[in-house]
Amino acid sequence: MHDVDLKQFKFQGQEHEAIPGLTALEKADQEQLLMAGVVSDETNRSASYLQMDHSAVHCRSHNEDVEIMDIKDALKKYDGLKDYFWTLVDKDKDDYTRSAAENLHGGYFIRVKAGAKVEQPIQSCLMLKAEQVGQNVHNIVIIEEGAEAHVITGCSVAHGTNAGAHLGISEFFVEKNASLTFTMVHNWGDHVAVRPRSAGIVKEGGKFLSNYVLLKPVQDLQMYPSIRMVGEDSVARFNSVIVAPEGSYLDMGNRVTMEAPNTRCEIIARTISTGGTIINRGHIGGHAMPAKGHLECQGLILGNGRIHAIPELDGSLEGVELSHEASVGKIAQEEIEYLMARGLDEDEATSTIVRGFLNTDIMGLPEVLTRAIDKQIEELQASGAM
Amino acid sequence: MLKIENLHVEIDGREVLKGIDLEINEGETFILFGPNGSGKTSLLMTLMGFSGYEVTKGSIFFNGKDITHAPTYERARLGIGMSFQRPPTIHGLRTRHLVQMCAREREVDVDEMARKVNFDHFLERDINAGFSGGEIKRSELLQLMAQNPRLVLFDEPESGVDLENMQLVGKVARSILDGDVQPRADLSMKEQKAQKRRTSGLIITHTGYILDYVNADRGQVLYNGHLCCEARPRDILEHIQEYGYQECVKCLN
């Protein structure tokens, strides 16, 4: 595991004034946010939150069933959020959790009220604006009983910002019969170090669908969100689409434990290295029965690069059904030739297959985000990286 | 249209086609018989220009152009289309998108074409993902319809297809070869046919079921890398059904 030297970064003094709305940001920064799935026109969003360096600069809900605020305010309002704050992630896990515990800069608190079916996504953005800034955030998402919501979190550097460190604690609570779709898009830079520490809990009949998209370079990212399915009939699904260009070092994956009967989970990661390193982890534990889990780590190396897939299955009693498929390779010649027999030249065939590999249809994302992802893939292909 | 001269092909240094001469004219449908392992699929793969099939001698001409060493996509663009027996699944590539790409710049109504092969419900699925034998055939035919080739290479249209699908596959294969001619007020069907260019076909068959549907003009047996016994396809089929490929051995020796 790589360590990040936190002393290199400025964890003090990068406060910003509040802004009335996301449209008040510079155009170039709005563009950066868009690439991370966050739209500055808030009319199609139930709520928006923006953390810039050390300040929550904007926070507004457009839906009375969605409570959204700076975590610092939530801690005051809810008496320290005792049932939630630091209950899933260990404060003393490592230097990064300790940094976030000792010097909290902000983060979002999102609560969707019981029974509410929130149609428009809730969006949040964690942005690094100042050069060489270090950001500590702590996010809490609570989807109360029977509620449904889609949270899109875009993490991004501002236009022109190169270096920084983002340390983010996230704790997710999916209550009985609730449903959370959580989509995270990373749009970092060449010299950004990222250490999210995330955990979630899914109760009876709950659904946790997680999407992760990373198509931009990032120097060093390490994350391993861990979800416990503690309620019967709960479902969890993780889909990731990841590209690591030269210079990126990614150590990432998902861990899910099924601890109640009739639980189902699926982890699917599609990774491409065009020169970077990807450690693609996955762990499914089956500790109640019946429980069914499937893990897929598919990796393509285009040109140079390294992909190290580590799929793990841990079943501890009769009746669990766990399976995995992992591959690290190149594009199959057979697929290229099939498309060439339809009249596509080799470059067209290759780019068609890569686009299919990175397809995000299954995530059910808003159109504007799908377009932003398509644009990034187009740029990657135009640059000749793949 | 297609002219093959003294074609020798090796796979991994082993000769699989040993001097093939074959000419298929415009609009002609040619049937290729032969036991398993005789080189039929290899011939089709070589005509399409796939890697692993090394032409060591001889030439392939298509409409007068030497395509012996042309890349696959160029052959496709010149008008050679192939129906695959076991096409690969391509994740994230929707059937609709591929059919659209098959048509290249031409305008096509993908939905309308898909309805003709009873495949409209599959357009949003990833290509070949979990397709049954019959579904693969319908998908391949749909792609060929969009591609609108001058010569169709069809590897065992009946394999893995149930009776109901066979009828559909047979009819569509025929319409690709002969053109889909419907009665019209302004033009007799005879006149329509005269105007239409016909597509040539090279079809591999084991069972001969496809002969119930397409208008086969000529046929030949491929045996151990050699072509022999040119005859009317139905006669060849009847002979093989009665005597097997024994006679081919005699013939070639």
Short mmCIF file of C-alpha atoms in Angstrom, two decimals, chain A residues 270 333-346 348 352-353 355-359 361, chain B residues 50-51 72-73 76-77 82 84 86-89 91-94 98 101-102 104 128 140 143 147:
data_model
loop_
_atom_site.label_atom_id
_atom_site.label_comp_id
_atom_site.label_asym_id
_atom_site.label_seq_id
_atom_site.Cartn_x
_atom_site.Cartn_y
_atom_site.Cartn_z
CA ARG A 270 -14.40 -3.13 -15.69
CA GLN A 333 -8.82 -10.82 -31.84
CA GLU A 334 -12.01 -12.72 -32.59
CA GLU A 335 -14.11 -9.70 -31.62
CA ILE A 336 -12.02 -7.35 -33.74
CA GLU A 337 -12.29 -9.63 -36.76
CA TYR A 338 -16.03 -10.05 -36.30
CA LEU A 339 -16.47 -6.30 -36.58
CA MET A 340 -13.99 -6.08 -39.44
CA ALA A 341 -16.13 -8.59 -41.33
CA ARG A 342 -18.89 -5.98 -41.02
CA GLY A 343 -16.73 -3.36 -42.69
CA LEU A 344 -15.12 -1.64 -39.69
CA ASP A 345 -11.39 -1.10 -39.99
CA GLU A 346 -9.17 -2.20 -37.15
CA GLU A 348 -12.96 1.48 -35.60
CA THR A 352 -16.14 0.17 -30.64
CA ILE A 353 -15.14 -2.71 -28.38
CA ARG A 355 -16.62 1.78 -25.75
CA GLY A 356 -18.75 -1.28 -25.16
CA PHE A 357 -16.44 -2.41 -22.39
CA LEU A 358 -16.84 0.95 -20.65
CA ASN A 359 -20.60 1.05 -21.27
CA ASP A 361 -26.08 1.68 -19.43
CA PHE B 50 -9.25 -13.90 -41.14
CA SER B 51 -5.95 -14.26 -39.34
CA THR B 72 -11.09 -8.20 -43.90
CA TYR B 73 -12.81 -4.82 -43.71
CA ALA B 76 -16.59 -6.43 -46.45
CA ARG B 77 -16.73 -2.98 -48.00
CA MET B 82 -20.53 -13.52 -43.89
CA PHE B 84 -20.95 -16.58 -38.57
CA ARG B 86 -20.37 -18.93 -33.48
CA PRO B 87 -19.98 -15.17 -33.30
CA PRO B 88 -18.38 -13.64 -30.20
CA THR B 89 -20.32 -11.70 -27.59
CA HIS B 91 -20.10 -6.53 -24.05
CA GLY B 92 -21.85 -3.18 -24.14
CA LEU B 93 -22.32 -3.18 -27.92
CA ARG B 94 -26.02 -3.07 -28.59
CA LEU B 98 -23.93 -2.90 -34.71
CA MET B 101 -22.70 0.24 -38.33
CA CYS B 102 -23.13 -2.64 -40.81
CA ARG B 104 -22.14 2.25 -42.92
CA ASN B 128 -24.75 -12.27 -29.10
CA GLU B 140 -26.50 -12.58 -38.37
CA GLN B 143 -26.61 -7.67 -39.93
CA GLN B 147 -24.73 -4.71 -44.91
#
